[in-house]
Short mmCIF file of C-alpha atoms and ligand atoms in Angstrom, two decimals:
data_model
loop_
_atom_site.label_atom_id
_atom_site.label_comp_id
_atom_site.label_asym_id
_atom_site.label_seq_id
_atom_site.Cartn_x
_atom_site.Cartn_y
_atom_site.Cartn_z
CA UNK A 1 9.16 -13.76 27.44
CA UNK A 2 10.81 -14.91 24.21
CA UNK A 3 8.86 -16.60 21.47
CA UNK A 4 9.73 -19.52 19.27
CA UNK A 5 8.40 -19.04 15.75
CA UNK A 6 8.43 -20.62 12.31
CA UNK A 7 10.24 -18.63 9.64
CA UNK A 8 11.66 -18.90 6.12
CA UNK A 9 15.41 -19.20 6.60
CA UNK A 10 18.40 -19.52 4.27
CA UNK A 11 21.19 -21.38 6.09
CA UNK A 12 24.10 -20.48 3.84
CA UNK A 13 24.95 -18.89 0.48
CA UNK A 14 23.55 -20.94 -2.40
CA UNK A 15 21.21 -23.00 -0.22
CA UNK A 16 17.47 -23.12 -0.79
CA UNK A 17 15.17 -21.35 1.68
CA UNK A 18 13.51 -23.68 4.19
CA UNK A 19 11.08 -23.45 7.09
CA UNK A 20 12.93 -23.43 10.41
CA UNK A 21 12.11 -22.59 13.99
CA UNK A 22 13.70 -19.46 15.41
CA UNK A 23 14.14 -18.12 18.90
CA UNK A 24 13.08 -14.48 18.86
CA UNK A 25 15.11 -12.12 21.03
CA UNK A 26 13.66 -10.76 24.24
CA UNK A 27 11.96 -7.45 23.53
CA UNK A 28 14.17 -4.50 24.47
CA UNK A 29 13.53 -0.81 25.15
CA UNK A 30 12.07 0.96 22.13
CA UNK A 31 11.19 -2.31 20.40
CA UNK A 32 7.90 -3.91 19.47
CA UNK A 33 6.86 -7.51 18.84
CA UNK A 34 4.57 -7.94 15.87
CA UNK A 35 2.49 -10.94 14.85
CA UNK A 36 2.88 -11.03 11.06
CA UNK A 37 -0.43 -11.48 9.23
CA UNK A 38 0.68 -10.92 5.62
CA UNK A 39 4.08 -10.72 3.91
CA UNK A 40 4.71 -10.13 0.20
CA UNK A 41 7.41 -11.95 -1.77
CA UNK A 42 9.54 -9.14 -3.24
CA UNK A 43 12.34 -9.29 -5.78
CA UNK A 44 14.76 -8.03 -3.13
CA UNK A 45 14.15 -11.25 -1.17
CA UNK A 46 15.18 -13.22 -4.24
CA UNK A 47 18.27 -10.98 -4.51
CA UNK A 48 19.27 -12.23 -1.05
CA UNK A 49 19.41 -15.83 -2.26
CA UNK A 50 20.43 -15.69 -5.93
CA UNK A 51 23.84 -14.05 -5.51
CA UNK A 52 22.85 -10.44 -6.41
CA UNK A 53 23.51 -9.43 -2.79
CA UNK A 54 25.79 -11.11 -0.28
CA UNK A 55 24.04 -10.89 3.08
CA UNK A 56 25.20 -12.74 6.20
CA UNK A 57 23.63 -16.13 6.99
CA UNK A 58 21.66 -17.77 8.46
CA UNK A 59 19.19 -15.26 7.10
CA UNK A 60 15.45 -14.83 7.66
CA UNK A 61 13.83 -13.57 4.44
CA UNK A 62 10.95 -11.12 4.04
CA UNK A 63 10.59 -7.34 4.40
CA UNK A 64 7.19 -6.33 2.96
CA UNK A 65 4.68 -7.08 5.68
CA UNK A 66 1.86 -6.07 7.97
CA UNK A 67 0.68 -7.42 11.29
CA UNK A 68 -0.62 -6.80 14.76
CA UNK A 69 1.42 -5.44 17.69
CA UNK A 70 1.62 -8.09 20.43
CA UNK A 71 3.98 -6.44 22.90
CA UNK A 72 5.76 -3.11 23.27
CA UNK A 73 9.05 -2.47 25.07
CA UNK A 74 9.92 0.23 27.54
CA UNK A 75 9.68 3.76 26.16
CA UNK A 76 7.68 2.86 23.07
CA UNK A 77 5.49 5.83 22.16
CA UNK A 78 4.47 5.23 18.55
CA UNK A 79 2.67 1.88 18.82
CA UNK A 80 0.36 0.13 21.26
CA UNK A 81 -0.64 -3.51 21.75
CA UNK A 82 -3.34 -4.43 19.24
CA UNK A 83 -2.38 -1.78 16.66
CA UNK A 84 -2.40 -2.83 13.02
CA UNK A 85 0.91 -1.88 11.45
CA UNK A 86 2.83 -2.03 8.18
CA UNK A 87 6.58 -2.65 8.45
CA UNK A 88 9.10 -0.07 7.21
CA UNK A 89 12.47 -1.49 6.04
CA UNK A 90 14.10 1.94 5.95
CA UNK A 91 13.20 3.47 9.31
CA UNK A 92 14.50 7.01 9.74
CA UNK A 93 16.67 7.90 12.73
CA UNK A 94 15.48 11.56 12.46
CA UNK A 95 18.89 12.73 13.69
CA UNK A 96 21.41 12.27 10.85
CA UNK A 97 22.22 14.80 8.11
CA UNK A 98 19.89 13.13 5.58
CA UNK A 99 16.97 12.82 8.00
CA UNK A 100 17.32 16.46 9.06
CA UNK A 101 17.58 17.61 5.43
CA UNK A 102 14.35 16.05 4.20
CA UNK A 103 15.75 12.80 2.78
CA UNK A 104 14.87 10.13 5.37
CA UNK A 105 15.02 7.42 2.68
CA UNK A 106 18.79 7.94 2.64
CA UNK A 107 19.13 7.78 6.45
CA UNK A 108 22.82 7.38 7.27
CA UNK A 109 22.06 5.22 10.32
CA UNK A 110 19.87 2.57 8.72
CA UNK A 111 20.27 2.91 4.94
CA UNK A 112 22.02 0.29 2.84
CA UNK A 113 21.98 -2.48 5.43
CA UNK A 114 21.05 -5.83 3.86
CA UNK A 115 20.56 -7.70 7.12
CA UNK A 116 20.85 -7.22 10.87
CA UNK A 117 21.51 -9.78 13.60
CA UNK A 118 18.32 -10.57 15.46
CA UNK A 119 17.33 -13.76 17.31
CA UNK A 120 18.91 -17.16 16.82
CA UNK A 121 18.35 -20.59 15.36
CA UNK A 122 17.38 -23.35 17.80
CA UNK A 123 20.97 -24.60 17.85
CA UNK A 124 22.05 -21.19 19.16
CA UNK A 125 23.54 -19.67 15.99
CA UNK A 126 22.77 -15.92 15.70
CA UNK A 127 20.25 -15.29 12.92
CA UNK A 128 20.14 -12.28 10.60
CA UNK A 129 16.97 -10.61 9.35
CA UNK A 130 16.49 -9.19 5.85
CA UNK A 131 16.50 -5.36 5.79
CA UNK A 132 16.23 -5.35 9.58
CA UNK A 133 12.86 -7.15 9.49
CA UNK A 134 12.90 -10.84 8.48
CA UNK A 135 9.16 -10.78 7.92
CA UNK A 136 8.62 -14.33 6.60
CA UNK A 137 8.13 -15.33 10.21
CA UNK A 138 5.14 -15.79 12.48
CA UNK A 139 6.42 -12.94 14.66
CA UNK A 140 9.20 -10.33 14.54
CA UNK A 141 10.89 -8.07 17.08
CA UNK A 142 11.72 -4.70 15.48
CA UNK A 143 12.48 -1.11 16.53
CA UNK A 144 9.42 1.07 17.04
CA UNK A 145 10.35 3.30 14.09
CA UNK A 146 10.01 0.26 11.81
CA UNK A 147 6.25 -0.01 12.39
CA UNK A 148 3.68 2.38 10.97
CA UNK A 149 0.03 2.30 12.03
CA UNK A 150 -2.55 1.44 9.37
CA UNK A 151 -6.36 1.49 9.66
CA UNK A 152 -8.04 -1.67 10.97
CA UNK A 153 -10.41 -1.73 7.99
CA UNK A 154 -7.51 -2.28 5.58
CA UNK A 155 -7.02 -5.93 4.61
CA UNK A 156 -3.70 -7.51 5.56
CA UNK A 157 -2.40 -8.22 2.05
CA UNK A 158 -2.73 -4.65 0.73
CA UNK A 159 -1.40 -3.34 4.05
CA UNK A 160 1.72 -5.48 3.57
CA UNK A 161 2.26 -4.25 0.01
CA UNK A 162 2.17 -0.62 1.13
CA UNK A 163 5.47 -1.25 2.93
CA UNK A 164 7.52 -1.98 -0.19
CA UNK A 165 6.07 -2.38 -3.71
CA UNK A 166 3.36 0.27 -3.49
CA UNK A 167 5.41 2.91 -1.66
CA UNK A 168 8.38 2.29 -3.99
CA UNK A 169 6.27 2.49 -7.16
CA UNK A 170 4.01 5.40 -6.25
CA UNK A 171 6.91 7.35 -4.73
CA UNK A 172 9.00 6.94 -7.90
CA UNK A 173 6.18 8.55 -9.88
CA UNK A 174 5.11 11.24 -7.40
CA UNK A 175 8.30 12.18 -5.54
CA UNK A 176 11.20 11.29 -7.82
CA UNK A 177 9.93 11.82 -11.39
CA UNK A 178 6.94 14.04 -10.52
CA UNK A 179 4.94 12.84 -13.49
CA UNK A 180 2.48 15.52 -14.63
CA UNK A 181 -0.91 15.25 -16.31
CA UNK A 182 -0.70 14.57 -20.02
CA UNK A 183 2.88 13.25 -19.99
CA UNK A 184 3.87 9.96 -21.63
CA UNK A 185 5.30 7.23 -19.44
CA UNK A 186 7.17 4.03 -20.23
CA UNK A 187 7.46 1.33 -17.55
CA UNK A 188 9.90 -1.54 -18.05
CA UNK A 189 9.48 -4.61 -15.81
CA UNK A 190 6.03 -5.47 -14.47
CA UNK A 191 6.51 -7.06 -11.07
CA UNK A 192 4.82 -5.63 -7.99
CA UNK A 193 6.83 -2.40 -8.18
CA UNK A 194 6.44 -1.89 -11.95
CA UNK A 195 2.69 -2.44 -11.79
CA UNK A 196 2.53 0.08 -8.92
CA UNK A 197 4.39 2.56 -11.13
CA UNK A 198 1.83 1.96 -13.91
CA UNK A 199 -1.08 2.58 -11.52
CA UNK A 200 0.52 5.70 -10.01
CA UNK A 201 1.38 7.13 -13.45
CA UNK A 202 -2.21 6.68 -14.54
CA UNK A 203 -3.46 8.24 -11.30
CA UNK A 204 -1.11 11.21 -11.94
CA UNK A 205 -2.92 11.81 -15.21
CA UNK A 206 -0.29 10.47 -17.61
CA UNK A 207 -1.78 10.35 -21.09
CA UNK A 208 0.12 7.42 -22.54
CA UNK A 209 1.32 4.64 -20.23
CA UNK A 210 3.30 2.01 -22.12
CA UNK A 211 3.99 -1.08 -20.03
CA UNK A 212 6.77 -3.46 -21.06
CA UNK A 213 7.75 -6.92 -19.92
CA UNK A 214 9.55 -9.92 -21.38
CA UNK A 215 6.54 -12.05 -20.50
CA UNK A 216 3.39 -11.77 -22.63
CA UNK A 217 1.49 -13.13 -19.61
CA UNK A 218 1.79 -9.70 -17.94
CA UNK A 219 -0.55 -8.07 -20.49
CA UNK A 220 -3.76 -8.50 -18.49
CA UNK A 221 -2.07 -7.32 -15.26
CA UNK A 222 -0.65 -4.26 -17.04
CA UNK A 223 -4.07 -3.34 -18.39
CA UNK A 224 -5.70 -3.90 -14.98
CA UNK A 225 -3.11 -1.53 -13.47
CA UNK A 226 -4.03 1.17 -16.02
CA UNK A 227 -1.53 0.77 -18.88
CA UNK A 228 -2.82 2.23 -22.14
CA UNK A 229 -0.79 -0.36 -24.05
CA UNK A 230 1.31 -3.45 -23.30
CA UNK A 231 4.47 -4.17 -25.30
CA UNK A 232 6.62 -7.30 -25.21
CA UNK A 233 10.26 -6.32 -24.64
CA UNK A 234 12.34 -6.47 -27.82
CA UNK A 235 15.27 -4.85 -29.59
CA UNK A 236 12.75 -2.64 -31.38
CA UNK A 237 11.41 -1.09 -28.15
CA UNK A 238 12.79 2.40 -28.73
CA UNK A 239 11.23 2.47 -32.21
CA UNK A 240 7.91 1.15 -30.91
CA UNK A 241 7.84 3.83 -28.19
CA UNK A 242 8.68 6.57 -30.72
CA UNK A 243 5.84 5.58 -33.04
CA UNK A 244 3.48 6.02 -30.05
CA UNK A 245 4.89 9.39 -28.92
CA UNK A 246 4.82 11.45 -32.12
CA UNK A 247 8.35 10.32 -32.95
CA UNK A 248 9.95 11.88 -29.86
CA UNK A 249 10.22 9.12 -27.25
CA UNK A 250 8.58 9.02 -23.82
CA UNK A 251 8.66 11.97 -21.40
CA UNK A 252 9.45 9.49 -18.60
CA UNK A 253 10.85 5.98 -18.46
CA UNK A 254 10.85 3.89 -15.28
CA UNK A 255 13.28 0.99 -15.13
CA UNK A 256 11.91 -1.56 -12.64
CA UNK A 257 14.24 -4.49 -13.39
CA UNK A 258 17.70 -3.45 -12.19
CA UNK A 259 19.82 -4.40 -15.21
CA UNK A 260 22.17 -2.39 -17.40
CA UNK A 261 20.42 -3.61 -20.56
CA UNK A 262 17.01 -2.37 -19.42
CA UNK A 263 18.47 0.91 -18.10
CA UNK A 264 19.93 1.49 -21.58
CA UNK A 265 16.61 0.52 -23.19
CA UNK A 266 14.83 3.04 -20.92
CA UNK A 267 17.41 5.69 -21.85
CA UNK A 268 17.04 5.12 -25.59
CA UNK A 269 13.23 5.15 -25.49
CA UNK A 270 13.08 8.51 -23.68
CA UNK A 271 12.75 11.80 -25.58
CA UNK A 272 15.41 14.50 -25.71
CA UNK A 273 15.21 16.26 -22.36
CA UNK A 274 13.22 13.37 -20.89
CA UNK A 275 13.67 11.62 -17.56
CA UNK A 276 14.82 8.11 -16.74
CA UNK A 277 14.12 6.87 -13.22
CA UNK A 278 15.84 3.67 -12.11
CA UNK A 279 13.70 1.85 -9.55
CA UNK A 280 15.12 -1.68 -9.90
CA UNK A 281 18.05 -2.75 -7.72
CA UNK A 282 20.83 -4.31 -9.78
CA UNK A 283 24.22 -5.92 -9.29
CA UNK A 284 27.31 -3.92 -8.31
CA UNK A 285 29.28 -5.27 -11.29
CA UNK A 286 26.65 -4.70 -14.01
CA UNK A 287 28.01 -1.58 -15.73
CA UNK A 288 25.80 0.78 -17.74
CA UNK A 289 27.57 2.22 -20.80
CA UNK A 290 26.45 5.60 -22.17
CA UNK A 291 28.55 7.80 -24.43
CA UNK A 292 29.74 11.17 -23.15
CA UNK A 293 28.29 12.85 -26.23
CA UNK A 294 24.93 11.12 -25.76
CA UNK A 295 24.71 12.22 -22.12
CA UNK A 296 25.33 15.81 -23.16
CA UNK A 297 23.29 16.06 -26.33
CA UNK A 298 20.29 13.98 -25.25
CA UNK A 299 19.76 16.38 -22.32
CA UNK A 300 18.12 13.52 -20.43
CA UNK A 301 18.03 13.17 -16.66
CA UNK A 302 19.05 9.80 -15.20
CA UNK A 303 18.19 9.33 -11.54
CA UNK A 304 17.38 6.56 -9.10
CA UNK A 305 14.46 6.35 -6.73
CA UNK A 306 15.17 4.63 -3.41
CA UNK A 307 12.10 3.42 -1.48
CA UNK A 308 10.04 5.93 -3.47
CA UNK A 309 12.12 8.89 -2.21
CA UNK A 310 9.43 8.87 0.46
CA UNK A 311 8.98 9.46 4.14
CA UNK A 312 7.11 6.24 4.92
CA UNK A 313 5.81 7.60 8.25
CA UNK A 314 3.76 10.15 6.33
CA UNK A 315 3.15 8.37 3.04
CA UNK A 316 2.13 4.87 4.14
CA UNK A 317 -0.87 6.19 6.14
CA UNK A 318 -1.74 8.45 3.17
CA UNK A 319 -1.58 5.49 0.75
CA UNK A 320 -3.70 3.41 3.15
CA UNK A 321 -6.31 6.20 3.12
CA UNK A 322 -6.22 6.27 -0.71
CA UNK A 323 -6.79 2.49 -0.84
CA UNK A 324 -9.75 2.70 1.56
CA UNK A 325 -11.20 5.65 -0.34
CA UNK A 326 -10.93 3.69 -3.60
CA UNK A 327 -8.65 6.26 -5.27
CA UNK A 328 -5.73 3.80 -5.35
CA UNK A 329 -6.48 0.26 -6.46
CA UNK A 330 -3.85 -2.33 -5.50
CA UNK A 331 -5.91 -5.53 -5.22
CA UNK A 332 -4.80 -6.62 -8.70
CA UNK A 333 -1.19 -6.75 -7.44
CA UNK A 334 -1.91 -9.81 -5.30
CA UNK A 335 -1.95 -12.75 -7.69
CA UNK A 336 -1.10 -15.59 -5.29
CA UNK A 337 -2.08 -16.11 -1.65
CA UNK A 338 0.29 -18.63 -0.10
CA UNK A 339 1.69 -20.11 3.12
CA UNK A 340 5.23 -19.79 4.50
CA UNK A 341 6.20 -23.15 3.00
CA UNK A 342 5.27 -21.93 -0.49
CA UNK A 343 7.85 -19.10 -0.57
CA UNK A 344 10.44 -21.11 -2.59
CA UNK A 345 7.78 -21.88 -5.23
CA UNK A 346 6.91 -18.16 -5.30
CA UNK A 347 10.57 -17.38 -6.05
CA UNK A 348 10.38 -19.83 -8.96
CA UNK A 349 7.28 -18.08 -10.34
CA UNK A 350 9.03 -14.73 -9.94
CA UNK A 351 12.13 -16.01 -11.79
CA UNK A 352 9.90 -17.24 -14.63
CA UNK A 353 8.20 -13.83 -14.78
CA UNK A 354 4.78 -15.13 -13.78
CA UNK A 355 2.16 -13.21 -11.81
CA UNK A 356 2.64 -10.06 -9.73
CA UNK A 357 2.85 -10.42 -5.94
CA UNK A 358 2.66 -13.67 -4.01
CA UNK A 359 1.59 -12.83 -0.47
CA UNK A 360 2.13 -15.13 2.50
CA UNK A 361 -0.94 -15.08 4.75
CA UNK A 362 -0.43 -16.16 8.36
ZN1 ZN B 1 10.81 -5.11 -1.44
ZN1 ZN B 2 18.79 9.27 9.74
#
């Protein structure tokens, strides 16, 4: 049985996303069909349409989602019909060198793929799905390792956010940077991921959490997430951070934008021996310039954090438990509840730097 579903589709490079009907593929061995109930609008979706990435088209957008399992294929062992699941855009093969050496987020089989062929448009053209998911759709057909069970009591919108923004942000703090109690933390860029970094840093016991954005309108969101102070991005950022960290600079800086200018700003605002963690995904031709002497004498660490350097199979259920227990608050991340047709307007809000997450509810 194949299903015909509505989805948010980009027909070709440079074209605006539109609602189109899709023919889902027949479910194969090891696959599951999921009815999407919530899907967050993430910056990586915008990167698929604004020229940052060059995925194949036609392309179904969306990769941060949760839903209900409708059908399971032959040999599926990890999900059953009726299960509530969050989607995982970096499913681990568990066989490659990275998976067998404790780094499933770098899985050689599935990592770095912008879009996979899956289903077709009604005129028979093969469709591609963002990060193997294409979650701005009423239903998806995905491999069983791309779904992770979540408790039924968890609302759909927070369940969706666990699959990208929350895992990415909390993992950057806990797994990549390992922020310790009492440390000072600077977070640049306050979208869904940046605000998750702020919340996780605070939960880790960071003493000072300075949250920075170009948009003054992010102040209330930053404070709700646990920032001790909000700063509007400016040329004077490094100085402003130093005056708040006894003249040294921050122990940790998290760059959640994905631009050379903000990576350099994060670098300059970090103390000698401090750590800069790049969480934002930038362009391949946006070069970061640092002097050889500065790299040596500053003694800083510059690293990236991919999907929170996490094993989603273990950490998404743990984050879900934290949300239900009230030890991790993510409700403030959802600023707009929208329908599929409102996704283009959500991209506009994101481009203007307004709000945190828009979540499509189906
Ligand atoms: Zn995302
Ligand atoms: Zn692997």
